[in-house]
Short mmCIF file of C-alpha atoms in Angstrom, two decimals:
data_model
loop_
_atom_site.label_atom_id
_atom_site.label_comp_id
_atom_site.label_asym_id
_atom_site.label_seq_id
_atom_site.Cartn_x
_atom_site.Cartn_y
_atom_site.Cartn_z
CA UNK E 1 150.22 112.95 184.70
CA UNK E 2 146.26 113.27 184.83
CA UNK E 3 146.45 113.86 180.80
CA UNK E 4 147.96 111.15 180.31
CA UNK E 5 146.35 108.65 182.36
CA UNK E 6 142.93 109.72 180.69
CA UNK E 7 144.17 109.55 177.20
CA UNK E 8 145.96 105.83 178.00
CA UNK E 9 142.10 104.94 179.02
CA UNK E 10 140.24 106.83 176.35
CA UNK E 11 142.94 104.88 174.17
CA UNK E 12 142.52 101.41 175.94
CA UNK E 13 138.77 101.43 175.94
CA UNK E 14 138.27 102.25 172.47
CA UNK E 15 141.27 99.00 171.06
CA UNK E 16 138.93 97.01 173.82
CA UNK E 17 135.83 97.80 171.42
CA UNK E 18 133.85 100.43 173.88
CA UNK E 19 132.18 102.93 172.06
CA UNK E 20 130.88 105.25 174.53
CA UNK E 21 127.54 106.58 171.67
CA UNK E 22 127.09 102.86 170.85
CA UNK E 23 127.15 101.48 174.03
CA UNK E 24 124.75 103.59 175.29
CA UNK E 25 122.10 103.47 172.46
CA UNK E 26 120.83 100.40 173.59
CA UNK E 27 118.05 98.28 171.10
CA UNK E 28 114.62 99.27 171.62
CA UNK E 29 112.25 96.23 171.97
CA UNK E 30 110.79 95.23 168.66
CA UNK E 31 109.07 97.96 167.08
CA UNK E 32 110.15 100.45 169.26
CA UNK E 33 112.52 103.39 167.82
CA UNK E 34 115.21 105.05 169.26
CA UNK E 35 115.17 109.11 169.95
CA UNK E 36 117.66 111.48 170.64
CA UNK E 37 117.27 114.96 172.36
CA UNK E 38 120.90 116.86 171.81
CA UNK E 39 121.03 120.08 173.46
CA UNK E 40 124.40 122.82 173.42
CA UNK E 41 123.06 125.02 176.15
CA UNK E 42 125.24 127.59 175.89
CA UNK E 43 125.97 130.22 173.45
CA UNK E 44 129.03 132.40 172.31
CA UNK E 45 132.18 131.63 170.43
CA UNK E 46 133.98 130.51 173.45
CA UNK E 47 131.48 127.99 174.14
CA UNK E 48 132.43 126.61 170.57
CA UNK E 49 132.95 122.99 171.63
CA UNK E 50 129.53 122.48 172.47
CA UNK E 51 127.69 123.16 169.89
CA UNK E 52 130.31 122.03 167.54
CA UNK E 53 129.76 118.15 170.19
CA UNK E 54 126.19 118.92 169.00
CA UNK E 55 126.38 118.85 165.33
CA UNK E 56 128.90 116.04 165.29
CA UNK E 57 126.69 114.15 167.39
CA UNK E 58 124.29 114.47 165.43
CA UNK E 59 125.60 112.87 162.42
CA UNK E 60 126.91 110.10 164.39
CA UNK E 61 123.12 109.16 165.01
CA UNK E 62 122.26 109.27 162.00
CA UNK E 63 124.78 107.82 159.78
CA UNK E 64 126.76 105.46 161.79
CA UNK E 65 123.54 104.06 163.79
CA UNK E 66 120.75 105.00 162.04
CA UNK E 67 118.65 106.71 163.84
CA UNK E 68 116.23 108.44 161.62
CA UNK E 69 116.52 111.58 161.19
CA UNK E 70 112.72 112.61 162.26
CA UNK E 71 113.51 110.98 165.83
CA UNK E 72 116.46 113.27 166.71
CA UNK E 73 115.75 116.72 168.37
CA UNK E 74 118.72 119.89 168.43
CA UNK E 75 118.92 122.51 170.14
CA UNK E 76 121.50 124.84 169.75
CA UNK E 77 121.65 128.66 170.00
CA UNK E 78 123.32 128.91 166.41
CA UNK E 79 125.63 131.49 166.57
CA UNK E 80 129.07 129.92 166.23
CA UNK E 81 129.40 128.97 162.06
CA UNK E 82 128.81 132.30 161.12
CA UNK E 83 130.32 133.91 163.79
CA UNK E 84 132.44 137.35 163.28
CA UNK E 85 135.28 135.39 165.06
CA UNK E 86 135.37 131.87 162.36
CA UNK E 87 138.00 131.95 160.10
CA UNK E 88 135.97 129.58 158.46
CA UNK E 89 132.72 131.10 157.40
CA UNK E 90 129.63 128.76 157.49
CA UNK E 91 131.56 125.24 158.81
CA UNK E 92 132.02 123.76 162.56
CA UNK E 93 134.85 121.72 163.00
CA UNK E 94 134.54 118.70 165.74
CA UNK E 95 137.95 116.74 165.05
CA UNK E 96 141.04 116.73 164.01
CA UNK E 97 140.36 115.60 160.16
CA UNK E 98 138.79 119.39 158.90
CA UNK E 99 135.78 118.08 158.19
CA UNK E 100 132.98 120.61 158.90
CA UNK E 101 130.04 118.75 161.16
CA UNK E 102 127.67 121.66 160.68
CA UNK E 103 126.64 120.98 157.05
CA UNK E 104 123.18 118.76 157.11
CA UNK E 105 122.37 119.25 160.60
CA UNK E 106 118.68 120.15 161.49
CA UNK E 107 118.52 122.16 164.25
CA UNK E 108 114.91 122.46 165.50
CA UNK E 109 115.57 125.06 168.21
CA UNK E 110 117.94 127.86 168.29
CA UNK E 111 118.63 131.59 169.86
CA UNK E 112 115.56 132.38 172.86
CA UNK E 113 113.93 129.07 172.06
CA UNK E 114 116.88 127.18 173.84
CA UNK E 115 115.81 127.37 177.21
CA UNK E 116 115.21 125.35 180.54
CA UNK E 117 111.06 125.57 179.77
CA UNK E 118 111.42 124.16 176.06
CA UNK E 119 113.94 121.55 176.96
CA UNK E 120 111.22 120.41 179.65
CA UNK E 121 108.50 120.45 176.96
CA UNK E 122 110.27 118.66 174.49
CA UNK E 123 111.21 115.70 176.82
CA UNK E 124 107.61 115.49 178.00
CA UNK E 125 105.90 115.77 174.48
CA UNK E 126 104.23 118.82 175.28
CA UNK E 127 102.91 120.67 171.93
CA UNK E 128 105.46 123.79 171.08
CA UNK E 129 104.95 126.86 168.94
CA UNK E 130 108.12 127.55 168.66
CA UNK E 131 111.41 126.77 166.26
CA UNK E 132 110.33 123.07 164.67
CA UNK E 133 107.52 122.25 167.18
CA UNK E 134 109.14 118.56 167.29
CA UNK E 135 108.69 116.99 170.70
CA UNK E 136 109.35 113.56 172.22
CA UNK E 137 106.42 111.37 171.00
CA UNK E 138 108.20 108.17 172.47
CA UNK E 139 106.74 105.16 174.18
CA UNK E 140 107.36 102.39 176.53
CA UNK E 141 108.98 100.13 173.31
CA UNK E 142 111.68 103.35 172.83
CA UNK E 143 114.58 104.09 173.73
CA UNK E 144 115.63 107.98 174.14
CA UNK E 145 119.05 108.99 174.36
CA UNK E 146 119.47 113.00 176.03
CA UNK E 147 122.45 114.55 175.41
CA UNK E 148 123.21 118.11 177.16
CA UNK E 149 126.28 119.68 176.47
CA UNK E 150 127.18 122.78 178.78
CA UNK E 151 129.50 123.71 181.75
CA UNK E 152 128.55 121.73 184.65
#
């Protein structure tokens, strides 16, 4: 009963226009970009969904409300496309259409550099040595959009 209760609302607010990504990336004042920090924080293939959330997100950013590419931050541990346990060498799979979601993503962080002290970092702008080195460099005209995907 649950099930379908959520799905009748996921259904109704979607034909009512809400699109959860849009609606929260709200306009930045003039001159002001947005940012995006998208983080799977887990690893493994049963924790497929989130990293595959990851990669799908990000091409949602960036082609459907172009965010540029240079302002969007991943980090994933990067150990599901190739994974022993895909049937489908090299792709991630998000919906229902096949389409892999893995192909073109830049993934600044993976493996040990996903962690609780890097994710801090990153959000404050602090200077890394580690995976891409890209940090937050954000100001009051920005908007930043943080998405963590994980149990919990």
């Amino acid at each position: 009963m649950f099930r379908a209760a959520l799905i009748a609302a996921v259904f109704l607010l979607t034909v009512k226009g809400y699109h959860p990504v849009a609606d929260l990336l709200e306009q930045p004042e003039r001159g002001g970009k947005i940012w995006a920090v998208i983080v799977a924080g887990s690893s493994n293939w049963y924790n497929y969904r989130h990293q595959s959330d990851v990669c799908h997100l990000y091409h949602l950013l960036i082609k459907k409300h172009g965010v540029h590419p240079k302002n969007v931050i991943t980090m994933m541990y990067n150990d599901i496309a190739y994974n022993p346990g895909n049937p489908h060498q090299g792709d991630i799979f998000n919906a229902l259409h096949h389409k892999s979601v893995y192909e073109g993503v830049v993934i600044d962080y993976m493996r040990e550099d996903v962690n609780s002290q890097n994710f801090l970092d990153i959000l404050m702008g602090k200077s890394l040595t580690v995976g891409s080195g890209k940090t937050l460099k954000s100001n009051h005209k920005d908007v930043v959009f943080v998405n963590f995907v994980d149990h919990g």
